[in-house]
Short mmCIF file of C-alpha atoms in Angstrom, two decimals:
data_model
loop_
_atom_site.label_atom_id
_atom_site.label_comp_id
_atom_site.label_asym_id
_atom_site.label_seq_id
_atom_site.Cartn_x
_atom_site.Cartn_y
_atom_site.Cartn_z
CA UNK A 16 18.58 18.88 3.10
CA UNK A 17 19.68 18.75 6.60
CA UNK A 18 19.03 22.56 7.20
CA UNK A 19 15.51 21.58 5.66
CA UNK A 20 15.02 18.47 8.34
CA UNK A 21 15.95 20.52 11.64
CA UNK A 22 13.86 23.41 10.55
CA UNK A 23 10.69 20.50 10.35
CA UNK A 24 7.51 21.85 9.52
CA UNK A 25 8.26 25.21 8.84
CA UNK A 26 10.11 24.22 5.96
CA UNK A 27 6.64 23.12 4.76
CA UNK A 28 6.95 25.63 2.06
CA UNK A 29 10.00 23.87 0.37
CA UNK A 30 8.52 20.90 -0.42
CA UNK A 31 8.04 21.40 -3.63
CA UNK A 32 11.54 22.30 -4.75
CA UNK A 33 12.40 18.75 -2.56
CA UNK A 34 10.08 17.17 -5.20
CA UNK A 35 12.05 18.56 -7.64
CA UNK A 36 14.93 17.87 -6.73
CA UNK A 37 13.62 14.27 -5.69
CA UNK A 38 13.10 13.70 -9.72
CA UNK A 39 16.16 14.34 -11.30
CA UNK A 40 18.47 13.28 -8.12
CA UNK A 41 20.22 10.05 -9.05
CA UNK A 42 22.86 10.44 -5.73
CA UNK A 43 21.51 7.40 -2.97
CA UNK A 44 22.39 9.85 -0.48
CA UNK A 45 21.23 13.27 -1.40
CA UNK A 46 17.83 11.21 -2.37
CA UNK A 47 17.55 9.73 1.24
CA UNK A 48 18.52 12.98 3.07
CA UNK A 49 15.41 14.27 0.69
CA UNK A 50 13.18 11.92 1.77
CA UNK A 51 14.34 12.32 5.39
CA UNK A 52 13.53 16.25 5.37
CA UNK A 53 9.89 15.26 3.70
CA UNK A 54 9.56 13.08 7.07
CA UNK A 55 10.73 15.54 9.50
CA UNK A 56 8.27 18.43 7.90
CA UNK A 57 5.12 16.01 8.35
CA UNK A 58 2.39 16.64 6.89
CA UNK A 59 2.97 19.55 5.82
CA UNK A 60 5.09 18.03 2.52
CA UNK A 61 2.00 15.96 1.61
CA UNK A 62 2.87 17.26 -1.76
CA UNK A 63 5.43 14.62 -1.72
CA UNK A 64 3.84 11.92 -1.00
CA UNK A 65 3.69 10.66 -4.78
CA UNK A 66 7.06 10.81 -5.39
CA UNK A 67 8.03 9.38 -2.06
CA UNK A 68 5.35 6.36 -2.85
CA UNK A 69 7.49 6.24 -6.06
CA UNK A 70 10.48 5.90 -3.82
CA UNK A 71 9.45 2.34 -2.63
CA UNK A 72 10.13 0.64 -5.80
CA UNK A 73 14.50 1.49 -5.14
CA UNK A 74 16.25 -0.98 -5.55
CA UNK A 75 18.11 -0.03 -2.75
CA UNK A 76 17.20 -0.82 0.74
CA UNK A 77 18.25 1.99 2.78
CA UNK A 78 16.46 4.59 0.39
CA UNK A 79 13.27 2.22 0.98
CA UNK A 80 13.98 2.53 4.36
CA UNK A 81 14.04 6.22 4.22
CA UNK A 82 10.88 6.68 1.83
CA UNK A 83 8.45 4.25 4.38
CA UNK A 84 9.76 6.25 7.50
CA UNK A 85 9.27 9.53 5.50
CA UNK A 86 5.83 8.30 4.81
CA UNK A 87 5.03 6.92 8.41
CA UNK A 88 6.18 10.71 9.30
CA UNK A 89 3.70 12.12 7.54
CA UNK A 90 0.59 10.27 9.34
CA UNK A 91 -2.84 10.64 7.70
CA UNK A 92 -1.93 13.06 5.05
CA UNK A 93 0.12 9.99 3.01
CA UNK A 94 -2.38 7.61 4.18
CA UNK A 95 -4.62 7.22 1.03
CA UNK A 96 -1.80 7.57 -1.40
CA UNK A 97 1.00 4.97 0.75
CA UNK A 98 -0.90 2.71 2.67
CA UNK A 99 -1.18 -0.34 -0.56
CA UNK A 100 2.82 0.22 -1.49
CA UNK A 101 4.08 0.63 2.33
CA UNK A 102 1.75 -2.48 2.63
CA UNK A 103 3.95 -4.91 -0.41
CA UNK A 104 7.03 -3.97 1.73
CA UNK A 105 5.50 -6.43 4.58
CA UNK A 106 6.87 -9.10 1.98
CA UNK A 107 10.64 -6.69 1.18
CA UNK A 108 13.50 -8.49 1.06
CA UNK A 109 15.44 -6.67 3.22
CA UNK A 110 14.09 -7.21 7.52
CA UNK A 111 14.74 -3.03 8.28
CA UNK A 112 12.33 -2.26 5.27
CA UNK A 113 9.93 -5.12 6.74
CA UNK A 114 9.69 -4.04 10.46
CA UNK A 115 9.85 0.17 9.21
CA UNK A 116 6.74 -1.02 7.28
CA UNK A 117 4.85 -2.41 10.17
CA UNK A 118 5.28 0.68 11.99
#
């Protein structure tokens, strides 16, 4: 994933395999470096956006983290899709997810 991140939006083309992936990863930290390469493409991996919107709902906080800064990555091509769940997270438990959130 980290080859994936540096290349950025190049990598555009790889997003669906990262979506893939995404779905059957159960690993906290292969999931986050997925969402992190998502980010660092942009909008190019608006494919993703779904399944990074699905990434919200973790019950861990860093991979929240990682999903609303993916999302905030991707600008107005996750807009539609992320802007009602990145919205809940104003009210997250955890102060990182709260403040990545506002932006």
């Amino acid at each position: 994933m980290q080859a994936l991140a540096a290349i950025g939006p190049d990598a555009a083309a790889a997003t669906g395999g990262l979506v893939a992936r995404l779905a059957e990863e159960k690993d906290a930290d292969v999931i986050r470096g997925i969402l992190d390469a998502c980010g660092e493409i942009g909008p190019g991996a608006r494919e993703a956006v779904p399944a990074l919107v699905g990434q919200l709902a973790s019950p861990d906080a860093e991979t929240r983290l990682a999903a609303v800064s993916a999302l905030g990555e991707m600008g107005p091509a996750a807009a539609a899709t992320a802007a009602g769940p990145v919205a809940a997270l104003l009210q997250d438990a955890d102060a990182l997810v709260r403040v990545a959130a506002v932006g």
